[in-house]
mmCIF file of C-alpha atoms in Angstrom:
data_model
loop_
_atom_site.group_PDB
_atom_site.id
_atom_site.type_symbol
_atom_site.label_atom_id
_atom_site.label_comp_id
_atom_site.label_asym_id
_atom_site.label_seq_id
_atom_site.Cartn_x
_atom_site.Cartn_y
_atom_site.Cartn_z
ATOM 1 C CA MET Q 1023 59.264 5.080 77.920
ATOM 2 C CA ASN Q 1024 61.237 8.090 79.429
ATOM 3 C CA ALA Q 1025 62.849 9.752 75.905
ATOM 4 C CA PRO Q 1026 60.368 12.780 76.118
ATOM 5 C CA VAL Q 1027 61.663 12.981 79.958
ATOM 6 C CA TYR Q 1028 64.891 12.948 78.419
ATOM 7 C CA ASP Q 1029 64.131 15.629 75.781
ATOM 8 C CA GLU Q 1030 62.785 18.333 78.279
ATOM 9 C CA LEU Q 1031 65.574 18.597 80.093
ATOM 10 C CA TYR Q 1032 68.404 18.999 76.761
ATOM 11 C CA ARG Q 1033 65.417 21.422 75.112
ATOM 12 C CA VAL Q 1034 65.440 23.597 78.981
ATOM 13 C CA LEU Q 1035 68.983 23.132 79.391
ATOM 14 C CA PHE Q 1036 69.820 24.415 75.277
ATOM 15 C CA ILE Q 1037 67.776 26.795 75.347
ATOM 16 C CA ILE Q 1038 69.491 28.241 78.363
ATOM 17 C CA GLY Q 1039 73.105 27.545 76.773
ATOM 18 C CA LEU Q 1040 71.917 29.595 73.795
ATOM 19 C CA ILE Q 1041 70.072 32.575 75.996
ATOM 20 C CA LEU Q 1042 74.243 33.123 77.566
ATOM 21 C CA PHE Q 1043 75.590 32.561 74.441
ATOM 22 C CA ILE Q 1044 74.148 35.323 72.092
ATOM 23 C CA GLY Q 1045 73.893 37.835 75.711
ATOM 24 C CA MET Q 1046 77.914 36.846 76.244
ATOM 25 C CA THR Q 1047 78.565 37.458 72.188
ATOM 26 C CA ALA Q 1048 76.368 40.887 72.268
ATOM 27 C CA LEU Q 1049 78.214 41.695 75.174
ATOM 28 C CA VAL Q 1050 81.746 41.589 73.683
ATOM 29 C CA ILE Q 1051 80.553 42.400 70.378
ATOM 30 C CA TYR Q 1052 78.918 46.090 71.950
ATOM 31 C CA SER Q 1053 82.431 45.943 74.330
ATOM 32 C CA LEU Q 1054 84.635 46.349 70.949
ATOM 33 C CA ILE Q 1055 82.738 48.812 69.598
ATOM 34 C CA GLN Q 1056 81.977 50.892 72.436
ATOM 35 C CA PHE Q 1057 85.350 50.470 74.535
ATOM 36 C CA ARG Q 1058 87.808 50.312 70.869
ATOM 37 C CA ARG Q 1059 90.804 52.703 70.606
ATOM 38 C CA ARG Q 1060 89.440 56.422 69.009
ATOM 39 C CA PRO Q 1061 92.121 58.034 66.522
ATOM 40 C CA GLY Q 1062 94.636 60.402 68.395
ATOM 41 C CA GLU Q 1063 94.237 58.071 71.275
ATOM 42 C CA SER Q 1064 97.340 57.288 72.748
ATOM 43 C CA GLY Q 1065 96.663 57.280 76.508
ATOM 44 C CA ASP Q 1066 94.825 55.120 79.495
ATOM 45 C CA GLY Q 1067 90.829 54.070 79.727
ATOM 46 C CA ILE Q 1068 89.171 55.238 82.025
ATOM 47 C CA ASP Q 1069 90.623 54.383 85.397
ATOM 48 C CA LEU Q 1070 87.630 52.253 87.370
ATOM 49 C CA GLU Q 1071 87.572 50.639 90.760
ATOM 50 C CA GLY Q 1072 85.081 47.975 91.685
ATOM 51 C CA ASN Q 1073 81.109 48.457 90.390
ATOM 52 C CA ILE Q 1074 79.259 46.818 93.358
ATOM 53 C CA SER Q 1075 75.768 46.674 91.542
ATOM 54 C CA LEU Q 1076 77.341 45.101 88.419
ATOM 55 C CA GLU Q 1077 79.508 42.602 90.732
ATOM 56 C CA ILE Q 1078 76.464 41.707 92.323
ATOM 57 C CA PHE Q 1079 74.466 41.260 89.377
ATOM 58 C CA TRP Q 1080 76.922 38.790 87.468
ATOM 59 C CA THR Q 1081 77.422 36.920 91.114
ATOM 60 C CA ALA Q 1082 73.653 36.389 91.142
ATOM 61 C CA VAL Q 1083 72.362 35.867 87.778
ATOM 62 C CA PRO Q 1084 75.117 32.501 87.240
ATOM 63 C CA ALA Q 1085 73.813 31.653 90.880
ATOM 64 C CA ILE Q 1086 70.789 31.925 89.833
ATOM 65 C CA VAL Q 1087 71.221 30.084 86.482
ATOM 66 C CA VAL Q 1088 73.359 27.344 88.058
ATOM 67 C CA LEU Q 1089 70.277 26.596 90.952
ATOM 68 C CA PHE Q 1090 67.489 26.447 88.247
ATOM 69 C CA VAL Q 1091 69.259 23.406 86.585
ATOM 70 C CA GLY Q 1092 70.297 22.121 89.049
ATOM 71 C CA LEU Q 1093 66.616 21.874 90.830
ATOM 72 C CA TYR Q 1094 64.875 21.365 87.107
ATOM 73 C CA SER Q 1095 67.824 18.126 86.915
ATOM 74 C CA TYR Q 1096 66.970 16.275 90.124
ATOM 75 C CA ASP Q 1097 63.157 16.974 88.622
ATOM 76 C CA ILE Q 1098 64.157 15.471 86.234
ATOM 77 C CA TYR Q 1099 66.149 13.107 87.545
ATOM 78 C CA ASP Q 1100 63.685 11.902 90.227
ATOM 79 C CA ARG Q 1101 60.686 11.687 88.012
ATOM 80 C CA MET Q 1102 62.590 9.346 85.602
ATOM 81 C CA GLY Q 1103 63.211 7.154 89.294
ATOM 82 C CA GLY Q 1104 66.618 7.970 90.197
ATOM 83 C CA MET Q 1105 64.918 8.454 93.973
ATOM 84 C CA GLN Q 1106 63.635 6.028 94.138
ATOM 85 C CA PRO Q 1107 65.716 3.848 97.822
ATOM 86 C CA LEU Q 1108 67.841 1.193 97.212
ATOM 87 C CA MET Q 1109 67.260 -1.673 99.156
ATOM 88 C CA HIS Q 1110 69.690 -2.841 102.516
ATOM 89 C CA ASP Q 1111 70.276 -5.849 104.510
ATOM 90 C CA HIS Q 1112 71.072 -4.767 108.572
ATOM 91 C CA SER Q 1113 74.487 -4.677 107.322
ATOM 92 C CA GLY Q 1114 74.072 -1.372 105.627
ATOM 93 C CA GLN Q 1115 74.780 -3.342 102.103
ATOM 94 C CA MET Q 1116 72.985 -4.069 99.261
ATOM 95 C CA ASP Q 1117 70.393 -7.050 100.033
ATOM 96 C CA ASN Q 1118 71.149 -9.672 97.009
ATOM 97 C CA GLN Q 1119 67.573 -10.496 96.456
ATOM 98 C CA ALA Q 1120 66.459 -6.976 95.699
ATOM 99 C CA GLU Q 1121 65.913 -5.184 92.640
ATOM 100 C CA ARG Q 1122 67.759 -2.472 91.672
ATOM 101 C CA VAL Q 1123 65.825 0.119 90.422
ATOM 102 C CA TRP Q 1124 67.919 3.404 88.493
ATOM 103 C CA GLY Q 1125 65.531 4.975 85.861
ATOM 104 C CA GLY Q 1126 63.503 1.862 85.223
ATOM 105 C CA ILE Q 1127 67.114 0.563 84.473
ATOM 106 C CA GLY Q 1128 67.882 -2.331 87.395
ATOM 107 C CA SER Q 1129 70.593 -4.961 88.018
ATOM 108 C CA GLY Q 1130 69.772 -7.373 90.105
ATOM 109 C CA PRO Q 1131 68.153 -11.048 90.180
ATOM 110 C CA ILE Q 1132 66.910 -12.068 87.480
ATOM 111 C CA GLU Q 1133 63.765 -13.306 89.340
ATOM 112 C CA SER Q 1134 62.969 -9.882 90.799
ATOM 113 C CA SER Q 1135 61.075 -8.609 87.909
ATOM 114 C CA SER Q 1136 58.430 -11.207 87.492
ATOM 115 C CA GLU Q 1137 57.369 -10.307 90.900
ATOM 116 C CA LYS Q 1138 57.334 -6.366 90.733
ATOM 117 C CA ASN Q 1139 54.812 -6.792 87.954
ATOM 118 C CA SER Q 1140 53.337 -10.042 86.650
ATOM 119 C CA LEU Q 1141 52.292 -7.666 83.399
ATOM 120 C CA SER Q 1142 55.472 -6.885 82.119
ATOM 121 C CA LEU Q 1143 56.683 -8.690 79.587
ATOM 122 C CA PRO Q 1144 59.683 -11.086 80.075
ATOM 123 C CA ILE Q 1145 62.418 -10.910 78.052
ATOM 124 C CA GLU Q 1146 65.844 -12.340 78.280
ATOM 125 C CA LEU Q 1147 68.715 -10.741 76.406
ATOM 126 C CA THR Q 1148 71.808 -12.443 75.946
ATOM 127 C CA ALA Q 1149 74.626 -10.474 74.388
ATOM 128 C CA MET Q 1150 78.186 -12.123 73.367
ATOM 129 C CA GLN Q 1151 80.245 -11.736 70.753
ATOM 130 C CA PHE Q 1152 79.121 -10.321 68.799
ATOM 131 C CA ALA Q 1153 75.539 -10.252 68.620
ATOM 132 C CA PHE Q 1154 72.212 -9.835 70.744
ATOM 133 C CA ILE Q 1155 70.011 -13.043 71.731
ATOM 134 C CA PHE Q 1156 66.280 -12.906 73.256
ATOM 135 C CA HIS Q 1157 65.149 -15.611 74.719
ATOM 136 C CA TYR Q 1158 60.446 -15.272 75.733
ATOM 137 C CA PRO Q 1159 60.456 -17.645 78.575
ATOM 138 C CA LYS Q 1160 56.436 -17.652 77.151
ATOM 139 C CA GLY Q 1161 56.786 -19.743 74.567
ATOM 140 C CA ASP Q 1162 60.377 -20.384 74.236
ATOM 141 C CA ILE Q 1163 61.333 -18.678 71.698
ATOM 142 C CA ILE Q 1164 64.513 -17.127 70.583
ATOM 143 C CA SER Q 1165 64.833 -14.376 68.434
ATOM 144 C CA GLY Q 1166 67.623 -11.888 66.303
ATOM 145 C CA GLU Q 1167 65.397 -9.533 67.086
ATOM 146 C CA LEU Q 1168 63.572 -8.073 70.065
ATOM 147 C CA HIS Q 1169 60.061 -8.049 69.192
ATOM 148 C CA VAL Q 1170 57.829 -6.080 72.068
ATOM 149 C CA PRO Q 1171 53.896 -5.076 71.634
ATOM 150 C CA VAL Q 1172 53.101 -1.275 72.378
ATOM 151 C CA GLY Q 1173 52.082 0.514 74.948
ATOM 152 C CA ARG Q 1174 52.716 -3.024 77.860
ATOM 153 C CA GLU Q 1175 56.205 -2.651 80.159
ATOM 154 C CA VAL Q 1176 59.111 -4.941 78.800
ATOM 155 C CA SER Q 1177 60.875 -6.597 81.351
ATOM 156 C CA LEU Q 1178 64.290 -7.140 79.649
ATOM 157 C CA LYS Q 1179 66.670 -9.113 82.115
ATOM 158 C CA MET Q 1180 70.400 -9.408 80.445
ATOM 159 C CA GLU Q 1181 73.638 -10.665 81.074
ATOM 160 C CA SER Q 1182 76.656 -10.986 78.798
ATOM 161 C CA LYS Q 1183 78.553 -14.199 78.313
ATOM 162 C CA ASP Q 1184 81.911 -12.664 77.290
ATOM 163 C CA VAL Q 1185 82.884 -9.485 77.293
ATOM 164 C CA ILE Q 1186 81.658 -5.942 79.228
ATOM 165 C CA HIS Q 1187 79.237 -5.409 76.121
ATOM 166 C CA ALA Q 1188 75.930 -1.442 76.450
ATOM 167 C CA PHE Q 1189 72.278 -2.163 74.783
ATOM 168 C CA TRP Q 1190 71.264 0.824 73.109
ATOM 169 C CA VAL Q 1191 68.769 1.865 71.587
ATOM 170 C CA PRO Q 1192 68.644 5.825 70.134
ATOM 171 C CA GLN Q 1193 65.551 6.528 70.164
ATOM 172 C CA PHE Q 1194 64.557 5.236 73.032
ATOM 173 C CA ARG Q 1195 66.752 7.027 75.504
ATOM 174 C CA LEU Q 1196 67.795 4.280 76.622
ATOM 175 C CA LYS Q 1197 71.366 2.398 77.155
ATOM 176 C CA GLN Q 1198 72.505 0.387 79.872
ATOM 177 C CA ASP Q 1199 76.123 -1.562 80.929
ATOM 178 C CA VAL Q 1200 75.062 -5.299 80.240
ATOM 179 C CA ILE Q 1201 77.904 -6.984 82.131
ATOM 180 C CA PRO Q 1202 79.633 -10.319 82.985
ATOM 181 C CA GLY Q 1203 78.113 -12.635 85.589
ATOM 182 C CA GLN Q 1204 75.672 -9.572 86.773
ATOM 183 C CA PRO Q 1205 72.339 -9.960 85.634
ATOM 184 C CA THR Q 1206 70.657 -6.439 84.504
ATOM 185 C CA ILE Q 1207 67.208 -5.606 84.990
ATOM 186 C CA LEU Q 1208 65.668 -2.718 82.490
ATOM 187 C CA ASN Q 1209 62.150 -1.638 82.702
ATOM 188 C CA PHE Q 1210 60.956 0.521 80.289
ATOM 189 C CA THR Q 1211 57.210 0.527 78.027
ATOM 190 C CA PRO Q 1212 57.730 1.727 73.924
ATOM 191 C CA THR Q 1213 55.112 4.416 73.388
ATOM 192 C CA LYS Q 1214 55.099 4.402 69.290
ATOM 193 C CA ALA Q 1215 54.755 1.726 67.032
ATOM 194 C CA GLY Q 1216 57.539 0.907 64.880
ATOM 195 C CA ASN Q 1217 61.306 -0.291 63.855
ATOM 196 C CA PHE Q 1218 64.298 1.218 65.937
ATOM 197 C CA PRO Q 1219 67.908 -0.097 65.826
ATOM 198 C CA ILE Q 1220 69.326 -1.228 68.790
ATOM 199 C CA VAL Q 1221 73.899 -0.889 69.173
ATOM 200 C CA CYS Q 1222 76.326 -2.131 70.716
ATOM 201 C CA ALA Q 1223 77.530 1.085 72.348
ATOM 202 C CA GLU Q 1224 80.607 -0.690 73.897
ATOM 203 C CA LEU Q 1225 83.564 -1.300 72.733
ATOM 204 C CA CYS Q 1226 84.241 -5.569 72.725
ATOM 205 C CA GLY Q 1227 85.805 -5.845 69.811
ATOM 206 C CA PRO Q 1228 87.034 -6.150 66.594
ATOM 207 C CA TYR Q 1229 83.788 -6.761 64.811
ATOM 208 C CA HIS Q 1230 81.951 -4.320 67.750
ATOM 209 C CA GLY Q 1231 80.695 -1.968 65.081
ATOM 210 C CA GLY Q 1232 78.525 -4.901 63.596
ATOM 211 C CA MET Q 1233 76.771 -5.937 66.711
ATOM 212 C CA ARG Q 1234 73.824 -4.115 65.261
ATOM 213 C CA SER Q 1235 69.787 -5.576 66.029
ATOM 214 C CA ASN Q 1236 66.653 -4.249 66.332
ATOM 215 C CA VAL Q 1237 63.247 -3.027 68.652
ATOM 216 C CA ILE Q 1238 60.280 -4.263 66.314
ATOM 217 C CA VAL Q 1239 57.682 -2.641 68.465
ATOM 218 C CA ASP Q 1240 54.199 -3.883 67.148
ATOM 219 C CA GLU Q 1241 50.532 -3.248 68.131
ATOM 220 C CA GLN Q 1242 49.703 -6.046 69.907
ATOM 221 C CA GLU Q 1243 47.673 -7.725 67.520
ATOM 222 C CA ASP Q 1244 50.388 -8.189 65.663
ATOM 223 C CA PHE Q 1245 52.660 -9.293 68.582
ATOM 224 C CA ASP Q 1246 50.439 -11.780 69.929
ATOM 225 C CA THR Q 1247 50.700 -13.455 66.044
ATOM 226 C CA TRP Q 1248 54.591 -12.932 65.911
ATOM 227 C CA LEU Q 1249 55.016 -14.549 69.828
ATOM 228 C CA LYS Q 1250 52.075 -17.515 68.169
ATOM 229 C CA GLU Q 1251 53.242 -18.702 64.730
ATOM 230 C CA ASN Q 1252 56.551 -18.286 66.157
ATOM 231 C CA SER Q 1253 56.201 -20.279 69.659
ATOM 232 C CA LYS Q 1254 57.312 -24.194 69.940
ATOM 233 C CA GLU Q 1255 55.003 -24.615 72.766
ATOM 234 C CA SER Q 1256 51.981 -24.059 69.399
ATOM 235 C CA ILE Q 1257 54.329 -26.756 67.750
#
């Protein structure tokens, strides 16, 4: 999953922001105390005009911080897969037969994901007011919850039947719009077993707040058992 990468970026940005906040607050407090008007003083303060060293300092430091944040964010974005090239045809338009991927998230024909990785687990997600429905082609299973094995890539092929929804798993740091008429492919690999909430993060109607489900990440053996027990092919 991309969660550790997102968290790493957040921690770095938080630390930088905290250092700047503490530094600026300390400078303001120091200035209030050091340069306050003292008893008996009625004139203006010291007449200062320009300070080249100070001006260079307060220009260089923000520039270095912004440059570092930009380069570091670019590196994180690249590690998430965001710099993967998009596929174009000879006319310069997006190739409709190619999968388009960003950070493990893509949009394109449903068939393209299985061509990319035959070892991934294909699951089809249908979003509608106000539920997520999951279909497992292997075994022809339909479920209201998303069951996946730990440590295996999942290729989630999503499509909405009515309005725009958003598939959001906060603990996975995954959120992707599910748009009517535009199949979307979301690839991720769960790394920890457990039960994690799925939330629709796009206002989709009066019962939007109740559009929830769960990702149940099982050990491979438990997932195989669930798959066998619910498979129509075994009946």
